[in-house]
Amino acid sequence: MSKVKEIISVNNLVKKYDNFTAVNGINFKVGQGEIFGLLGPNGAGKTTTVEILEGLRSPTSGSAEINGIDVAKNTKAVKKIIGVQLQECSFFDKLNLFEIVEMFSVFYTSKPNVGEILEKVGLLEKKKSYYKTLSGGQKQRLSIAVALVNDPKVLFLDEPTTGLDPQARRNMWELIENIRDSGKTIIITTHYMEEAEKLCDRVAIIDSGEIVTINSPNNLIRELVDSGFKVEEKIQDATLEDVFINLTGKSLRES
Ligand code: ADP
């Protein structure tokens, strides 16, 4: 991270909902071209953090910058350089894929090449198909296409493979890596540790509004193993899932 240009900087960020502190003074930096994962149990504060970065919620104190722009003070400028993966919309049913991507592109001054974007996500041959005919994986890839219409510097992905079968999931991982390799920075939230381990250059593990650790998946696993951790049935020394459970406990936190 030290060698690359910093694109996101989060400084002592706090978010309170009345008396409840959802985000309690977190700090992290993300380098340009990183896939950075935010991991944590339900209620940890991931969504709040991401939505502050996206300019959708304002921080109680502290600050966050994307490409040097303060997200709370200059939300409009930030929105021009970020892409956010949206969840399903019912009106999509009435449009074909080309029309959906085209519709989102009208929000931006620089007009994208809709065909090129559909090709990037592997949906060009489906451009005349209607949304409802798509598989789960294709719908997710379309939501990434829509997030790419403004050629963003930073792409936010919220659980991009939830509900997908293993093939569709691996296909999505490949797409996400291709997007990173094209120079974009990706912030991803996921509950799948295997996914974080495979995809993320670094992860931040958040619990109760605080960052418990930040490092590459490999370094986190090595640290845990070096501390004497052993899995019951040894397949490999430890997985990222072991790191996660070791730091945040086994109890369920359904919200
Ligand atoms: P995560 O995405 O990690 O599940 P969230 O950021 O959604 O966590 O939530 C963090 C905590 O803040 C949770 O306890 C949640 O109930 C609370 N919270 C989130 N949004 C609001 C809100 N608008 N008003 C009050 N509490 C909220």
Coordinates of C-alpha atoms and ligand atoms in Angstrom, one line a residue:
M1 CA 0.0 0.0 0.0
S2 CA 2.9 2.4 0.8
K3 CA 4.2 2.3 -2.8
V4 CA 0.9 3.1 -4.5
K5 CA -1.1 6.3 -4.6
E6 CA -3.6 6.6 -1.8
I7 CA -7.2 7.1 -3.1
I8 CA -9.3 6.7 0.1
S9 CA -8.5 8.1 3.5
V10 CA -10.8 7.6 6.5
N11 CA -9.8 9.6 9.6
N12 CA -11.3 9.1 13.0
L13 CA -14.7 8.5 11.5
V14 CA -17.6 8.4 14.0
K15 CA -21.3 7.9 13.3
K16 CA -23.9 8.1 16.1
Y17 CA -27.5 7.3 15.8
D18 CA -28.9 9.2 18.8
N19 CA -27.0 7.7 21.7
F20 CA -25.8 4.6 19.9
T21 CA -22.4 4.7 18.3
A22 CA -22.4 2.6 15.1
V23 CA -18.9 3.7 14.0
N24 CA -16.5 4.5 16.7
G25 CA -13.5 6.4 15.4
I26 CA -12.2 4.3 12.6
N27 CA -9.1 5.0 10.4
F28 CA -7.9 3.3 7.2
K29 CA -6.4 4.1 3.9
V30 CA -6.9 2.4 0.5
G31 CA -4.4 2.5 -2.3
Q32 CA -5.3 3.0 -5.9
G33 CA -5.9 -0.3 -7.6
E34 CA -6.5 -2.3 -4.4
I35 CA -9.4 -4.6 -3.8
F36 CA -10.2 -3.7 -0.2
G37 CA -12.6 -5.8 1.9
L38 CA -14.7 -4.7 4.8
L39 CA -15.6 -7.7 6.9
G40 CA -17.5 -8.0 10.1
P41 CA -20.5 -9.6 11.8
N42 CA -24.0 -8.1 11.3
G43 CA -24.3 -4.7 13.0
A44 CA -20.5 -4.1 13.0
G45 CA -20.9 -0.8 11.1
K46 CA -19.8 -1.8 7.6
T47 CA -22.9 -0.4 5.8
T48 CA -22.7 2.8 7.8
T49 CA -19.0 3.2 6.8
V50 CA -19.6 2.5 3.2
E51 CA -22.6 4.8 3.0
I52 CA -20.6 7.6 4.5
L53 CA -18.0 7.1 1.8
E54 CA -20.7 7.1 -0.9
G55 CA -22.0 10.4 0.4
L56 CA -25.4 8.8 1.5
R57 CA -24.9 9.5 5.2
S58 CA -23.1 12.2 7.0
P59 CA -20.5 11.4 9.7
T60 CA -21.0 12.7 13.3
S61 CA -17.3 13.5 13.4
G62 CA -14.1 12.7 11.7
S63 CA -13.7 12.8 7.9
A64 CA -13.3 10.7 4.8
E65 CA -11.7 11.6 1.5
I66 CA -11.9 9.9 -1.9
N67 CA -9.2 11.1 -4.4
G68 CA -8.6 14.1 -2.1
I69 CA -12.3 15.1 -2.0
D70 CA -14.1 15.3 1.3
V71 CA -17.1 13.1 1.0
A72 CA -19.3 15.1 3.4
K73 CA -18.3 18.6 2.2
N74 CA -18.3 17.9 -1.6
T75 CA -20.6 15.0 -2.1
K76 CA -21.5 15.9 -5.7
A77 CA -17.9 15.8 -6.8
V78 CA -17.4 12.4 -5.0
K79 CA -20.5 10.9 -6.7
K80 CA -18.9 11.7 -10.1
I81 CA -15.9 9.5 -9.4
I82 CA -17.5 6.5 -7.6
G83 CA -19.7 3.7 -8.9
V84 CA -22.1 1.9 -6.6
Q85 CA -23.6 -1.5 -7.3
L86 CA -27.4 -1.2 -6.9
Q87 CA -29.6 -4.0 -5.9
E88 CA -32.6 -5.0 -8.1
C89 CA -35.2 -2.5 -9.3
S90 CA -38.6 -3.7 -10.3
F91 CA -38.8 -1.3 -13.3
F92 CA -35.8 -3.2 -14.9
D93 CA -38.3 -5.8 -15.9
K94 CA -39.7 -3.6 -18.7
L95 CA -36.3 -2.8 -20.3
N96 CA -33.7 -4.8 -22.2
L97 CA -30.1 -4.7 -21.0
F98 CA -28.9 -2.1 -23.5
E99 CA -31.7 0.2 -22.4
I100 CA -31.0 -0.2 -18.7
V101 CA -27.3 0.7 -19.1
E102 CA -28.2 3.5 -21.4
M103 CA -30.7 4.9 -19.0
F104 CA -28.2 5.1 -16.2
S105 CA -25.6 6.8 -18.4
V106 CA -27.9 9.8 -19.0
F107 CA -27.0 10.9 -15.4
Y108 CA -23.5 11.7 -16.5
T109 CA -22.0 14.2 -18.9
S110 CA -19.4 11.9 -20.4
K111 CA -21.4 9.5 -22.5
P112 CA -20.2 5.9 -22.2
N113 CA -20.2 3.3 -24.9
V114 CA -23.0 1.0 -23.7
G115 CA -21.8 -1.9 -25.9
E116 CA -18.3 -1.7 -24.5
I117 CA -19.6 -1.8 -21.0
L118 CA -21.9 -4.7 -21.6
E119 CA -18.9 -6.5 -23.3
K120 CA -16.7 -5.8 -20.2
V121 CA -19.2 -7.6 -18.0
G122 CA -19.8 -10.4 -20.5
L123 CA -23.3 -9.5 -21.4
L124 CA -23.0 -8.1 -24.9
E125 CA -24.7 -11.0 -26.6
K126 CA -27.6 -10.5 -24.1
K127 CA -28.1 -6.8 -24.9
K128 CA -31.6 -7.3 -26.3
S129 CA -32.7 -9.7 -23.5
Y130 CA -35.1 -8.6 -20.8
Y131 CA -33.9 -8.3 -17.3
K132 CA -36.3 -10.9 -15.9
T133 CA -34.8 -13.6 -18.2
L134 CA -31.4 -13.3 -16.7
S135 CA -29.8 -15.7 -14.3
G136 CA -28.7 -14.5 -10.8
G137 CA -25.1 -14.2 -11.9
Q138 CA -26.1 -12.2 -15.0
K139 CA -28.2 -9.9 -12.9
Q140 CA -25.3 -9.2 -10.7
R141 CA -23.0 -8.6 -13.7
L142 CA -25.6 -6.1 -15.0
S143 CA -25.6 -4.3 -11.7
I144 CA -21.8 -3.9 -12.1
A145 CA -22.3 -2.7 -15.7
V146 CA -24.6 0.0 -14.4
A147 CA -22.0 1.0 -11.7
L148 CA -19.4 1.4 -14.4
V149 CA -21.3 3.9 -16.6
N150 CA -19.4 6.9 -15.3
D151 CA -16.0 5.2 -15.6
P152 CA -15.5 5.5 -11.8
K153 CA -12.2 5.5 -10.0
V154 CA -13.7 3.7 -7.1
L155 CA -16.3 0.9 -7.3
F156 CA -18.3 -0.2 -4.3
L157 CA -19.6 -3.7 -4.3
D158 CA -22.0 -4.9 -1.6
E159 CA -22.0 -8.7 -1.3
P160 CA -21.7 -9.2 -5.0
T161 CA -21.9 -13.0 -5.0
T162 CA -24.6 -13.6 -2.4
G163 CA -27.0 -16.2 -3.7
L164 CA -24.8 -17.2 -6.6
D165 CA -23.8 -20.8 -7.3
P166 CA -20.1 -21.6 -7.2
Q167 CA -19.6 -21.2 -10.9
A168 CA -21.3 -17.9 -11.1
R169 CA -19.3 -16.8 -8.1
R170 CA -16.0 -17.7 -9.6
N171 CA -17.0 -15.9 -12.8
M172 CA -17.8 -12.8 -10.7
W173 CA -14.5 -13.0 -9.0
E174 CA -12.8 -13.0 -12.4
L175 CA -14.8 -10.0 -13.5
I176 CA -13.9 -8.1 -10.3
E177 CA -10.2 -8.9 -10.8
N178 CA -10.4 -7.7 -14.4
I179 CA -12.0 -4.4 -13.2
R180 CA -9.2 -4.0 -10.6
D181 CA -6.6 -4.8 -13.3
S182 CA -8.0 -2.0 -15.4
G183 CA -6.9 0.5 -12.7
K184 CA -10.0 0.9 -10.6
T185 CA -10.1 0.6 -6.8
I186 CA -12.7 -1.7 -5.4
I187 CA -14.3 -1.7 -1.9
I188 CA -16.2 -4.9 -1.2
T189 CA -18.3 -6.1 1.6
T190 CA -18.8 -9.8 1.9
H191 CA -19.8 -12.5 4.4
Y192 CA -17.8 -15.1 2.5
M193 CA -14.3 -15.5 4.0
E194 CA -13.2 -17.6 1.1
E195 CA -14.2 -14.8 -1.2
A196 CA -12.3 -12.2 0.8
E197 CA -9.3 -14.5 0.9
K198 CA -9.3 -15.1 -2.8
L199 CA -10.1 -11.5 -4.0
C200 CA -9.0 -8.9 -1.5
D201 CA -5.5 -7.4 -1.4
R202 CA -6.2 -6.3 2.1
V203 CA -9.2 -6.5 4.5
A204 CA -10.3 -4.6 7.5
I205 CA -12.2 -6.6 10.1
I206 CA -14.7 -4.4 11.9
D207 CA -16.5 -5.4 15.1
S208 CA -18.8 -3.1 17.2
G209 CA -17.9 0.0 15.2
E210 CA -14.1 -0.5 15.5
I211 CA -11.5 -1.9 13.3
V212 CA -10.0 -4.9 14.9
T213 CA -7.3 -5.5 12.3
I214 CA -6.2 -4.5 8.8
N215 CA -3.8 -6.5 6.7
S216 CA -3.6 -8.8 3.7
P217 CA -5.4 -12.2 4.1
N218 CA -2.1 -14.0 4.0
N219 CA -0.5 -11.9 6.7
L220 CA -3.6 -12.3 8.9
I221 CA -3.5 -16.0 8.6
R222 CA 0.2 -16.1 9.2
E223 CA -0.1 -14.0 12.3
L224 CA -2.8 -16.3 13.7
V225 CA -0.7 -19.4 13.0
D226 CA 2.4 -17.9 14.5
S227 CA 0.4 -17.2 17.7
G228 CA 0.0 -21.0 18.1
F229 CA -3.5 -21.4 16.5
K230 CA -4.2 -24.9 15.2
V231 CA -7.3 -26.1 13.2
E232 CA -8.8 -29.3 14.5
E233 CA -8.4 -31.3 11.4
K234 CA -5.3 -30.0 9.6
I235 CA -5.9 -29.3 5.9
Q236 CA -3.9 -26.0 5.9
D237 CA -2.5 -24.0 8.7
A238 CA -5.6 -21.7 9.0
T239 CA -8.1 -19.9 6.8
L240 CA -9.2 -16.3 6.8
E241 CA -12.4 -17.6 8.3
D242 CA -10.3 -18.7 11.3
V243 CA -8.9 -15.2 11.6
F244 CA -12.3 -13.7 11.5
I245 CA -13.9 -16.0 14.1
N246 CA -10.9 -15.8 16.3
L247 CA -11.2 -12.0 16.4
T248 CA -14.9 -11.5 16.5
G249 CA -16.2 -14.7 18.3
K250 CA -18.6 -17.4 17.4
S251 CA -21.8 -16.0 18.8
L252 CA -24.6 -15.2 16.3
R253 CA -25.4 -11.5 15.8
E254 CA -28.6 -11.6 13.9
S255 CA -29.9 -8.1 13.7
Ligands
ADP1 P1 -23.4 -3.8 9.2 O1 -23.5 -3.3 7.8 O2 -22.0 -4.2 9.6 O3 -24.4 -4.9 9.4 P2 -24.6 -1.3 9.9 O4 -23.7 -0.2 9.6 O5 -25.8 -1.5 9.0 O6 -23.8 -2.6 10.2 O7 -25.2 -1.0 11.4 C1 -24.4 -0.8 12.5 C2 -25.3 -0.5 13.7 O8 -26.0 0.7 13.6 C3 -26.3 -1.6 13.9 O9 -26.5 -1.9 15.3 C4 -27.6 -1.0 13.3 O10 -28.7 -1.5 14.0 C5 -27.4 0.5 13.6 N1 -28.0 1.4 12.7 C6 -27.8 1.4 11.3 N2 -28.6 2.3 10.7 C7 -29.3 2.9 11.7 C8 -30.2 4.0 11.7 N3 -30.6 4.6 10.6 N4 -30.7 4.4 12.9 C9 -30.4 3.7 14.1 N5 -29.5 2.7 14.1 C10 -28.9 2.3 12.9

